[in-house]
Coordinates of C-alpha atoms in Angstrom, one line a residue:
Chain A
X295 CA -104.6 15.3 71.3
X296 CA -107.0 12.9 69.7
X297 CA -106.9 14.9 66.5
X298 CA -103.1 14.7 66.4
X299 CA -103.2 11.0 67.0
X300 CA -105.6 10.5 64.1
X301 CA -103.4 12.6 61.9
X302 CA -100.3 10.7 62.9
X303 CA -101.9 7.3 62.1
X304 CA -103.0 8.8 58.8
X305 CA -99.5 9.8 58.0
X306 CA -98.0 6.6 59.1
X307 CA -100.4 4.5 57.1
X308 CA -100.0 6.5 54.0
X309 CA -97.6 4.7 51.7
X310 CA -96.0 7.9 50.2
X311 CA -95.2 9.4 53.6
X312 CA -93.7 6.3 55.0
X313 CA -90.9 6.9 52.6
X314 CA -89.8 9.9 54.7
X315 CA -88.4 7.5 57.2
X316 CA -86.5 5.4 54.8
X317 CA -83.3 4.7 56.7
X318 CA -83.7 1.9 59.2
X319 CA -81.7 3.6 62.0
X320 CA -81.6 7.2 63.2
X321 CA -78.2 8.8 62.8
X322 CA -77.0 8.6 66.4
X323 CA -77.8 4.9 66.7
X324 CA -76.2 4.3 63.3
X325 CA -73.0 6.1 64.3
X326 CA -72.8 4.4 67.7
X327 CA -73.3 1.0 66.1
X328 CA -70.5 1.6 63.5
X329 CA -68.2 3.1 66.2
X330 CA -68.7 0.1 68.4
X331 CA -67.8 -2.2 65.5
X332 CA -64.6 -0.2 65.0
X333 CA -63.8 -0.4 68.7
X334 CA -64.4 -4.2 68.6
X335 CA -62.1 -4.5 65.6
X336 CA -59.3 -2.5 67.4
X337 CA -59.8 -4.6 70.5
X338 CA -59.6 -7.9 68.6
X339 CA -57.2 -7.4 65.7
X340 CA -56.5 -4.0 64.2
X341 CA -58.5 -1.0 62.9
X342 CA -60.7 -1.8 60.0
X343 CA -59.4 -1.4 56.4
X344 CA -61.0 -2.5 53.2
X345 CA -58.7 -1.6 50.3
X346 CA -55.7 -3.8 50.9
X347 CA -57.2 -7.1 49.7
X348 CA -57.8 -5.6 46.3
X349 CA -54.1 -5.1 46.0
X350 CA -53.6 -8.6 47.3
X351 CA -55.9 -10.0 44.6
X352 CA -54.0 -8.2 41.9
X353 CA -50.7 -9.2 43.4
X354 CA -51.7 -12.9 43.3
X355 CA -52.8 -12.6 39.6
X356 CA -49.6 -10.8 38.6
X357 CA -47.4 -13.3 40.5
X358 CA -49.1 -16.0 38.5
X359 CA -49.0 -14.5 35.0
X360 CA -45.7 -12.4 35.2
X361 CA -43.4 -14.0 37.8
X362 CA -40.2 -12.2 36.4
X363 CA -41.8 -8.8 36.6
X364 CA -43.1 -9.3 40.1
X365 CA -39.8 -10.5 41.5
X366 CA -38.2 -7.1 41.2
X367 CA -41.3 -5.2 42.0
X368 CA -41.1 -3.6 45.5
X369 CA -44.8 -4.1 46.2
X370 CA -45.4 -7.5 44.6
X371 CA -42.4 -9.1 46.3
X372 CA -43.6 -7.8 49.7
X373 CA -44.8 -10.7 51.8
X374 CA -47.6 -8.6 53.2
X375 CA -49.4 -8.5 49.9
X376 CA -48.9 -12.2 49.1
X377 CA -51.4 -13.8 51.6
X378 CA -55.1 -13.4 51.5
X379 CA -55.6 -13.5 55.3
X380 CA -57.6 -11.5 57.7
X381 CA -58.2 -8.6 55.4
X382 CA -59.5 -10.7 52.5
X383 CA -61.9 -12.6 54.7
X384 CA -63.0 -9.3 56.2
X385 CA -64.1 -8.1 52.8
X386 CA -65.9 -11.4 52.0
X387 CA -67.6 -10.9 55.4
X388 CA -68.7 -7.4 54.4
X389 CA -70.3 -8.9 51.2
X390 CA -72.0 -11.7 53.1
X391 CA -73.2 -9.5 56.0
X392 CA -74.5 -6.8 53.7
X393 CA -76.3 -9.4 51.5
X394 CA -77.8 -11.0 54.6
X395 CA -78.9 -7.7 56.1
X396 CA -80.4 -6.5 52.9
X397 CA -82.4 -9.7 52.4
X398 CA -83.5 -9.6 56.0
X399 CA -84.7 -5.9 55.7
X400 CA -86.3 -6.8 52.3
X401 CA -84.3 -4.0 50.6
X402 CA -82.4 -6.4 48.3
X403 CA -83.4 -5.1 44.9
X404 CA -81.6 -4.9 41.5
X405 CA -80.9 -1.3 40.9
X406 CA -78.6 0.6 38.5
X407 CA -79.0 4.3 39.1
X408 CA -79.3 6.5 42.2
X409 CA -81.8 9.3 42.9
X410 CA -79.3 12.0 42.4
X411 CA -78.2 10.5 39.1
X412 CA -81.7 10.2 37.8
X413 CA -82.4 13.8 38.6
X414 CA -79.3 15.2 37.0
X415 CA -78.7 12.9 34.0
X416 CA -82.2 11.6 33.2
X417 CA -81.1 8.1 33.9
X418 CA -78.8 6.8 31.1
X419 CA -77.8 3.5 32.7
X420 CA -74.7 2.9 30.6
X421 CA -73.2 6.3 31.5
X422 CA -73.8 5.6 35.2
X423 CA -72.0 2.2 34.9
X424 CA -69.0 3.8 33.0
X425 CA -68.9 6.5 35.7
X426 CA -69.0 3.9 38.3
X427 CA -66.1 2.0 36.7
X428 CA -64.0 5.1 36.4
X429 CA -64.8 6.1 40.0
X430 CA -63.8 2.6 41.2
X431 CA -60.4 3.0 39.5
X432 CA -59.9 6.3 41.2
X433 CA -61.1 4.9 44.5
X434 CA -58.5 2.1 44.7
X435 CA -55.8 4.2 43.1
X436 CA -56.3 6.8 45.8
X437 CA -56.6 4.2 48.5
X438 CA -53.3 2.7 47.4
X439 CA -51.5 6.0 47.4
X440 CA -52.9 7.1 50.7
X441 CA -52.3 3.7 52.5
X442 CA -56.0 3.1 53.1
X443 CA -59.4 3.9 51.8
X444 CA -62.1 6.0 53.6
X445 CA -62.5 3.3 56.2
X446 CA -58.8 2.5 56.5
X447 CA -57.4 6.1 56.5
X448 CA -60.2 8.5 57.3
X449 CA -62.1 6.5 59.9
X450 CA -59.3 4.5 61.3
X451 CA -56.8 7.3 61.1
X452 CA -59.0 9.7 63.0
X453 CA -59.9 6.9 65.5
X454 CA -56.2 6.5 66.3
X455 CA -55.6 10.3 66.1
X456 CA -53.0 9.6 63.4
X457 CA -51.3 12.6 61.8
X458 CA -51.8 11.0 58.4
X459 CA -55.6 11.5 58.5
X460 CA -55.3 15.3 58.4
X461 CA -53.9 15.9 54.8
X462 CA -56.0 13.0 53.6
X463 CA -59.2 14.5 55.0
X464 CA -58.5 17.9 53.5
X465 CA -58.2 16.8 49.9
X466 CA -60.8 14.0 50.3
X467 CA -63.5 16.5 51.1
X468 CA -62.3 19.3 48.9
X469 CA -62.3 17.1 45.8
X470 CA -65.3 15.0 46.8
X471 CA -67.4 18.1 47.2
X472 CA -66.1 19.7 44.0
X473 CA -66.7 16.6 41.9
X474 CA -70.1 16.0 43.5
X475 CA -71.0 19.6 42.6
X476 CA -69.9 19.2 39.0
X477 CA -71.5 15.8 38.5
X478 CA -74.7 16.3 40.5
X479 CA -75.6 20.0 40.3
X480 CA -79.4 19.6 40.7
X481 CA -81.0 18.5 43.9
X482 CA -83.7 15.7 43.7
X483 CA -87.1 16.6 45.1
X484 CA -87.1 14.0 47.7
X485 CA -84.1 12.2 49.1
X486 CA -83.6 8.5 49.0
X487 CA -86.5 7.0 47.4
X488 CA -85.3 3.6 48.4
X489 CA -83.5 1.6 51.0
Chain B
X125 CA -56.3 -13.1 66.7
X126 CA -55.9 -12.1 63.0
X127 CA -57.2 -15.4 61.7
X128 CA -59.6 -15.7 58.8
X129 CA -62.6 -16.7 61.0
X130 CA -62.3 -13.5 63.1
X131 CA -62.0 -11.5 59.9
X132 CA -65.1 -13.1 58.4
X133 CA -67.1 -12.4 61.5
X134 CA -66.0 -8.8 61.8
X135 CA -66.7 -8.3 58.1
X136 CA -70.2 -9.8 58.5
X137 CA -70.9 -7.4 61.4
X138 CA -69.5 -4.4 59.6
X139 CA -71.3 -5.1 56.3
X140 CA -74.6 -5.7 58.1
X141 CA -74.2 -2.4 60.0
X142 CA -73.4 -0.5 56.8
X143 CA -76.7 -1.7 55.4
X144 CA -78.5 -1.0 58.6
X145 CA -77.2 2.5 58.7
X146 CA -78.2 3.2 55.1
X147 CA -74.7 4.4 54.2
X148 CA -74.8 1.9 51.3
X149 CA -77.2 4.2 49.6
X150 CA -75.1 6.5 47.3
X151 CA -77.8 9.2 47.5
X152 CA -76.9 9.7 51.1
X153 CA -73.2 10.1 50.3
X154 CA -73.9 12.5 47.4
X155 CA -76.4 14.4 49.5
X156 CA -73.8 14.8 52.2
X157 CA -71.1 15.9 49.8
X158 CA -73.5 18.5 48.3
X159 CA -74.4 19.5 51.9
X160 CA -78.1 18.9 51.3
X161 CA -78.6 15.8 53.4
X162 CA -76.9 15.7 56.8
X163 CA -77.7 12.1 57.7
X164 CA -74.4 10.6 56.5
X165 CA -72.3 13.5 58.0
X166 CA -73.9 13.1 61.4
X167 CA -73.6 9.3 61.3
X168 CA -69.9 9.5 60.4
X169 CA -69.3 12.1 63.0
X170 CA -70.8 9.9 65.7
X171 CA -68.9 7.0 64.2
X172 CA -65.6 8.9 64.6
X173 CA -66.5 10.2 68.1
X174 CA -67.4 6.8 69.5
X175 CA -64.3 5.3 67.8
X176 CA -62.0 7.9 69.2
X177 CA -63.4 7.6 72.7
X178 CA -63.5 3.8 72.6
X179 CA -60.0 3.5 71.3
X180 CA -58.7 5.8 74.0
X181 CA -60.5 3.8 76.7
X182 CA -59.1 0.6 75.2
X183 CA -55.6 2.1 75.2
X184 CA -55.9 3.1 78.8
X185 CA -56.5 -0.6 79.6
X186 CA -53.7 -1.6 77.2
X187 CA -56.1 -3.5 75.0
X188 CA -55.9 -1.5 71.7
X189 CA -54.1 -2.9 68.7
X190 CA -52.9 0.2 66.8
X191 CA -52.0 0.2 63.1
X192 CA -50.9 3.7 62.4
X193 CA -50.2 4.6 58.8
X194 CA -47.1 6.7 57.9
X195 CA -47.7 10.4 57.5
X196 CA -46.2 10.9 54.1
X197 CA -47.8 14.2 53.0
X198 CA -47.7 14.1 49.2
X199 CA -49.1 10.6 48.6
X200 CA -51.7 11.3 51.2
X201 CA -52.8 14.5 49.5
X202 CA -52.9 12.9 46.1
X203 CA -54.6 9.8 47.3
X204 CA -57.2 11.8 49.2
X205 CA -57.9 13.8 46.0
X206 CA -58.3 10.6 44.0
X207 CA -60.6 9.1 46.6
X208 CA -62.5 12.3 46.7
X209 CA -63.0 12.2 42.9
X210 CA -64.1 8.5 43.1
X211 CA -66.5 9.2 46.0
X212 CA -68.0 12.3 44.3
X213 CA -68.4 10.5 41.0
X214 CA -70.0 7.2 42.3
X215 CA -71.3 7.9 45.8
X216 CA -69.5 4.7 47.0
X217 CA -66.5 4.3 49.3
X218 CA -64.7 1.0 48.9
X219 CA -66.4 -0.4 51.9
X220 CA -69.9 0.8 51.1
X221 CA -69.3 -0.2 47.4
X222 CA -68.8 -3.8 48.5
X223 CA -71.8 -3.7 50.7
X224 CA -74.0 -2.0 48.1
X225 CA -72.9 -4.5 45.5
X226 CA -74.0 -7.2 47.8
X227 CA -77.4 -5.6 48.3
X228 CA -78.2 -5.7 44.6
X229 CA -76.7 -2.5 43.0
X230 CA -75.4 -3.2 39.6
X231 CA -73.5 0.1 39.5
X232 CA -71.8 -0.9 42.7
X233 CA -70.7 -4.2 41.2
X234 CA -69.2 -2.3 38.3
X235 CA -67.5 0.0 40.8
X236 CA -66.0 -3.0 42.6
X237 CA -64.6 -4.3 39.3
X238 CA -63.2 -0.8 38.7
X239 CA -61.6 -0.9 42.0
X240 CA -59.8 -4.1 41.1
X241 CA -58.5 -2.3 38.0
X242 CA -57.5 0.6 40.2
X243 CA -55.4 -1.6 42.4
X244 CA -53.7 -2.9 39.2
X245 CA -52.9 0.7 38.1
X246 CA -51.6 1.4 41.6
X247 CA -49.3 -1.6 41.4
X248 CA -48.0 -0.5 37.9
X249 CA -47.2 3.0 39.0
X250 CA -45.8 2.0 42.4
X251 CA -42.1 1.7 41.5
X252 CA -41.9 4.8 39.3
X253 CA -44.2 7.2 41.1
X254 CA -45.1 6.2 44.6
X255 CA -41.6 5.2 45.8
X256 CA -40.0 8.6 45.0
X257 CA -42.9 10.4 46.5
X258 CA -42.6 8.4 49.7
X259 CA -39.0 9.7 50.2
X260 CA -40.0 13.4 50.7
X261 CA -42.0 14.9 53.6
X262 CA -42.2 11.7 55.4
X263 CA -43.0 12.1 59.1
X264 CA -43.3 8.5 59.9
X265 CA -46.1 6.7 61.8
X266 CA -46.9 9.2 64.4
X267 CA -50.1 10.3 66.1
X268 CA -51.2 13.7 67.1
X269 CA -50.6 13.2 70.8
X270 CA -47.0 12.0 70.0
X271 CA -46.2 15.1 68.0
X272 CA -47.7 17.6 70.4
X273 CA -46.2 15.9 73.4
X274 CA -49.5 16.2 75.2
X275 CA -51.3 13.2 76.6
X276 CA -54.0 11.5 74.5
X277 CA -56.7 12.8 76.9
X278 CA -55.8 16.3 75.9
X279 CA -56.9 15.5 72.4
X280 CA -59.7 13.0 73.0
X281 CA -61.7 14.8 75.6
X282 CA -61.9 18.2 73.8
X283 CA -62.7 16.5 70.5
X284 CA -65.4 14.4 72.0
X285 CA -66.9 17.2 73.9
X286 CA -66.8 19.7 71.0
X287 CA -68.2 17.1 68.6
X288 CA -71.0 16.0 70.9
X289 CA -71.9 19.6 71.6
X290 CA -72.0 20.5 68.0
X291 CA -74.2 17.4 67.2
X292 CA -76.4 18.2 70.1
X293 CA -77.0 21.8 69.2
X294 CA -77.8 21.0 65.6
X295 CA -79.8 18.0 66.4
X296 CA -83.3 19.5 66.4
X297 CA -83.5 19.7 62.6
X298 CA -85.2 16.5 61.9
X299 CA -88.0 16.6 64.6
X300 CA -88.8 20.1 63.4
X301 CA -89.3 18.8 59.9
X302 CA -91.6 16.2 61.1
X303 CA -93.6 18.7 63.1
X304 CA -94.0 20.9 60.0
X305 CA -95.0 17.8 58.1
X306 CA -97.8 17.1 60.6
X307 CA -99.0 20.7 60.4
X308 CA -99.1 20.6 56.7
X309 CA -101.2 17.4 56.9
X310 CA -103.4 19.1 59.4
X311 CA -104.3 22.1 57.3
X312 CA -104.7 19.8 54.3
X313 CA -107.2 17.6 56.1
X314 CA -109.4 20.5 57.3
X315 CA -109.4 22.0 53.8
X316 CA -110.5 18.8 52.2
X317 CA -113.3 18.1 54.7
X318 CA -114.8 21.4 55.8
X319 CA -116.5 20.3 59.0
X320 CA -118.3 22.6 61.4
X321 CA -116.9 20.7 64.3
X322 CA -113.4 20.9 62.8
X323 CA -110.4 21.3 65.1
X324 CA -109.4 24.6 63.6
X325 CA -110.9 27.1 66.2
X326 CA -109.7 24.9 69.0
X327 CA -106.3 24.8 67.6
X328 CA -106.2 28.6 67.2
X329 CA -107.4 29.0 70.8
X330 CA -104.8 26.6 72.0
X331 CA -102.1 28.4 70.2
X332 CA -103.3 31.7 71.6
X333 CA -103.0 30.3 75.1
X334 CA -99.7 28.9 74.3
X335 CA -98.5 32.2 72.9
X336 CA -99.5 34.2 75.9
X337 CA -97.9 31.7 78.2
X338 CA -94.8 31.8 76.3
X339 CA -94.8 35.6 76.3
X340 CA -95.0 35.6 80.1
X341 CA -92.2 33.1 80.3
X342 CA -90.2 35.3 77.9
X343 CA -90.7 38.3 80.2
X344 CA -89.4 36.4 83.2
X345 CA -86.4 35.2 81.2
X346 CA -85.6 38.7 80.1
X347 CA -85.6 40.0 83.7
X348 CA -83.3 37.2 84.9
X349 CA -81.1 37.6 81.8
X350 CA -80.6 41.3 82.6
X351 CA -79.8 40.5 86.2
X352 CA -77.3 37.9 85.3
X353 CA -75.8 40.3 82.7
X354 CA -75.3 42.9 85.4
X355 CA -73.7 40.4 87.8
X356 CA -71.4 39.1 85.1
X357 CA -70.4 42.6 84.1
X358 CA -69.6 43.5 87.8
X359 CA -67.5 40.3 88.2
X360 CA -65.6 41.0 85.0
X361 CA -64.9 44.6 86.1
X362 CA -63.7 43.4 89.5
X363 CA -61.5 40.9 87.7
X364 CA -59.9 43.5 85.5
X365 CA -59.6 46.1 88.3
X366 CA -57.7 43.6 90.5
X367 CA -55.4 42.9 87.6
X368 CA -54.6 46.6 87.1
X369 CA -54.2 47.2 90.8
X370 CA -51.7 44.4 91.1
X371 CA -49.8 45.0 87.8
X372 CA -49.3 48.7 88.4
X373 CA -47.9 48.0 91.8
X374 CA -50.7 49.6 93.8
X375 CA -51.1 46.4 95.8
X376 CA -48.0 44.6 97.1
X377 CA -48.0 40.9 96.4
X378 CA -47.5 38.9 99.5
X379 CA -46.7 35.2 99.6
X380 CA -49.6 33.4 101.2
X381 CA -47.6 30.4 102.2
X382 CA -45.1 31.8 104.6
X383 CA -47.3 34.5 106.1
X384 CA -44.7 37.2 105.9
X385 CA -46.2 40.5 107.0
X386 CA -46.2 43.0 104.1
X387 CA -43.6 45.6 104.8
X388 CA -45.2 48.4 103.0
X389 CA -48.7 48.1 104.4
X390 CA -49.2 51.8 104.4
X391 CA -48.7 52.0 100.6
X392 CA -51.8 49.9 99.9
X393 CA -54.7 52.0 98.6
X394 CA -57.6 52.6 100.9
X395 CA -61.1 52.3 99.7
X396 CA -63.7 53.7 102.1
X397 CA -61.1 53.6 104.8
X398 CA -60.6 49.9 104.2
X399 CA -57.1 48.6 103.6
X400 CA -56.9 46.6 100.4
X401 CA -54.3 43.9 100.8
X402 CA -53.4 41.2 98.4
X403 CA -55.0 38.6 100.6
X404 CA -58.3 40.3 100.7
X405 CA -58.1 40.8 97.0
X406 CA -57.4 37.1 96.6
X407 CA -60.6 36.2 98.3
X408 CA -62.6 38.7 96.4
X409 CA -61.1 37.5 93.1
X410 CA -61.9 33.9 93.9
X411 CA -65.5 34.6 94.7
X412 CA -65.8 36.7 91.6
X413 CA -64.4 33.9 89.5
X414 CA -66.8 31.3 90.9
X415 CA -69.8 33.7 90.5
X416 CA -68.7 34.6 87.0
X417 CA -68.5 31.0 85.8
X418 CA -71.8 30.0 87.4
X419 CA -73.6 33.1 86.1
X420 CA -72.3 32.6 82.6
X421 CA -73.6 29.0 82.6
X422 CA -76.9 30.3 83.8
X423 CA -76.8 33.0 81.1
X424 CA -76.4 30.3 78.5
X425 CA -79.2 28.3 79.9
X426 CA -81.5 31.3 80.0
X427 CA -80.7 32.0 76.4
X428 CA -81.4 28.4 75.5
X429 CA -84.8 28.4 77.3
X430 CA -85.6 31.8 75.7
X431 CA -85.0 30.3 72.3
X432 CA -87.1 27.3 73.2
X433 CA -90.0 29.5 74.4
X434 CA -89.6 31.7 71.4
X435 CA -89.8 28.7 69.1
X436 CA -92.6 26.9 70.9
X437 CA -94.8 30.0 71.0
X438 CA -93.8 31.1 67.5
X439 CA -92.9 34.5 68.8
X440 CA -90.2 35.3 66.3
X441 CA -86.8 36.7 66.8
X442 CA -85.2 33.3 66.6
X443 CA -82.2 34.6 64.7
X444 CA -81.3 37.1 67.4
X445 CA -81.8 34.7 70.3
X446 CA -79.9 32.0 68.4
X447 CA -76.9 34.4 67.9
X448 CA -77.1 35.4 71.5
X449 CA -77.1 31.8 72.6
X450 CA -74.1 31.0 70.5
X451 CA -72.2 34.0 71.8
X452 CA -73.0 33.2 75.4
X453 CA -71.8 29.6 74.9
X454 CA -68.5 31.0 73.6
X455 CA -68.3 33.3 76.6
X456 CA -68.8 30.3 78.9
X457 CA -66.2 28.3 77.1
X458 CA -63.7 31.2 77.2
X459 CA -64.3 31.8 80.9
X460 CA -63.7 28.4 82.2
X461 CA -60.1 28.3 83.7
X462 CA -58.7 25.7 81.4
X463 CA -55.2 26.4 82.6
X464 CA -56.1 24.6 85.8
X465 CA -56.9 21.4 83.9
X466 CA -54.4 21.4 81.0
X467 CA -51.5 23.5 82.3
X468 CA -50.2 26.2 80.1
X469 CA -51.6 24.7 76.9
X470 CA -55.1 26.2 77.1
X471 CA -56.1 29.4 78.9
X472 CA -59.4 30.7 80.2
X473 CA -60.2 34.3 80.6
X474 CA -60.6 34.0 84.3
X475 CA -57.3 33.9 86.3
X476 CA -56.6 32.7 89.8
X477 CA -54.8 35.0 92.2
X478 CA -51.8 32.7 92.3
X479 CA -51.5 32.9 88.6
X480 CA -51.7 36.7 88.7
X481 CA -49.0 36.8 91.3
X482 CA -46.8 34.5 89.4
X483 CA -47.1 36.5 86.2
X484 CA -46.5 39.8 88.0
X485 CA -43.5 38.7 90.0
X486 CA -41.6 37.3 87.0
X487 CA -39.5 39.9 85.3
X488 CA -40.6 40.6 81.8
X489 CA -38.1 42.6 79.8
X490 CA -38.7 41.9 76.1
X491 CA -41.6 43.4 74.1
X492 CA -43.0 40.1 73.2
X493 CA -43.3 39.0 76.8
X494 CA -45.0 42.3 77.7
X495 CA -47.4 42.0 74.8
X496 CA -48.2 38.4 75.9
X497 CA -48.7 39.6 79.5
X498 CA -51.2 42.3 78.6
X499 CA -52.9 40.1 75.9
X500 CA -53.4 37.3 78.4
X501 CA -54.9 39.5 81.2
X502 CA -56.4 42.4 79.3
X503 CA -56.9 41.4 75.7
X504 CA -58.6 38.2 76.5
X505 CA -60.8 40.0 79.0
X506 CA -61.7 42.6 76.4
X507 CA -62.7 39.9 74.0
X508 CA -65.0 38.3 76.6
X509 CA -66.5 41.7 77.5
X510 CA -67.1 42.5 73.8
X511 CA -68.8 39.1 73.3
X512 CA -70.9 39.7 76.4
X513 CA -72.0 43.1 75.2
X514 CA -72.8 41.6 71.8
X515 CA -74.8 38.8 73.3
X516 CA -76.7 41.2 75.5
X517 CA -77.4 43.4 72.5
X518 CA -78.7 40.6 70.4
X519 CA -80.9 39.3 73.2
X520 CA -82.1 42.8 73.7
X521 CA -83.2 42.9 70.1
X522 CA -84.9 39.6 70.6
X523 CA -86.8 40.8 73.6
X524 CA -87.9 44.0 71.7
X525 CA -89.2 41.9 68.8
X526 CA -91.2 39.5 70.8
X527 CA -92.6 41.9 73.3
X528 CA -93.7 44.4 70.8

């Protein structure tokens, strides 16, 4: 037993091996934490959703710069998309909370590429940024079409056992896995060098 | 309570938990989509299970604020595909994108800017594309319990149980990796510093003791497993025999409630000079059912412990015992009389005497009804029997491998 303890301390003190336990929480604790946040949100206001304020921001801009166009537009004239209320502050809260948590955990660091990208594309930063931009366009376009993003439709939909979550989940994972396979064919040697 | 302050506080909590859970790391998401890193999958699975259960409990107390999206199939399919493309390309979902951007990822910042443009594209295409799509295949804002007409408990409890069980069974992956890691470090150390007093011989001796101990345990387990198998087989045969006796009219069905004496007592078959009436059969069937369910549970546990022993002592045959464990679990699930809990929606392979009497007394004239009748009582039973034989065969192979 003493030998094992020695080895354990050796491993724990070794800087390379400490990277093995990179994520702060084990999966079950992480899932329970997020699940409780969702339950709290449902108890207080409504299930969490993230994508709507993006549409609200654009609606506000379009209402300002093209009032004639937006008057006849079925979405822009909708009262729901005119006020930057709970949802908008929720997103600002996400930014603040994430920033605070990252600073507190000392993981706040300027980064541009991920481990999988580095392994597969030899780290051209510009391409990653362009890919990120295109991916962002797809993300919000899809979220708009599907009445909610991954939080708003996949998580909240399943949480409420909504019928809408089923077709969404099927294509989400089918296309997600296909695109991930095409873009990131090679596996990095060690997962998650950071965070 | 949908005021900005509550929104801000909820957002802070959610953003902080996203960073705490590490889902803001795009490597985790890509690893999950490539099925190489199961952290994110397991986290999201627990997230969903806790959410489903918590929402159901809230709803029981009338405290849940639902916001159900309309089930319009085509936009959901297309939107899901677009979100999948975005997720696979970047490794961010809108929520984790925001959180990642806040924790210093430049690519996430660019993704968030892309998302604002995406919202713009959505607004532009909305009148010409989205509005026509919303008119077809629109099922409205409904939930699964509403469609099926079952209570929410019928959906929530099985989903929660199955999900937790699946997570529980597959959980041991990470600790095992750690153990292997320690072992690798162990051998590395003793190679680097060849020491006469090194721990190597002790370790070998220890592992030998462990191995012989585990072998003994495996022998005991095998004996009990075979005994349980025989008991289960006997109970299953009793079960089926009683079905055939009743369905072919060998035994007259009597109503237990009004104690009417069976008119054709003499027509009942006699076994060893013992009159077999439906009442006696009923008690036999009940005992057989109870014994069957308990023994199948014990059978699962024996398989599980057998696997544990086989793993701990590094005896081999893990594939066989794993398959046997899985099959015995399926047998257990199939045997539980679900019809007593959920009505006619779910059925177990075991049947109560009352159910048998009800099925046999109702007139079945059409072919479909007959097929259903025999499938329910005989087909289901055959399936369980087959699974049991397969499980026994696989565990037999396991025993042969480790005791060789």
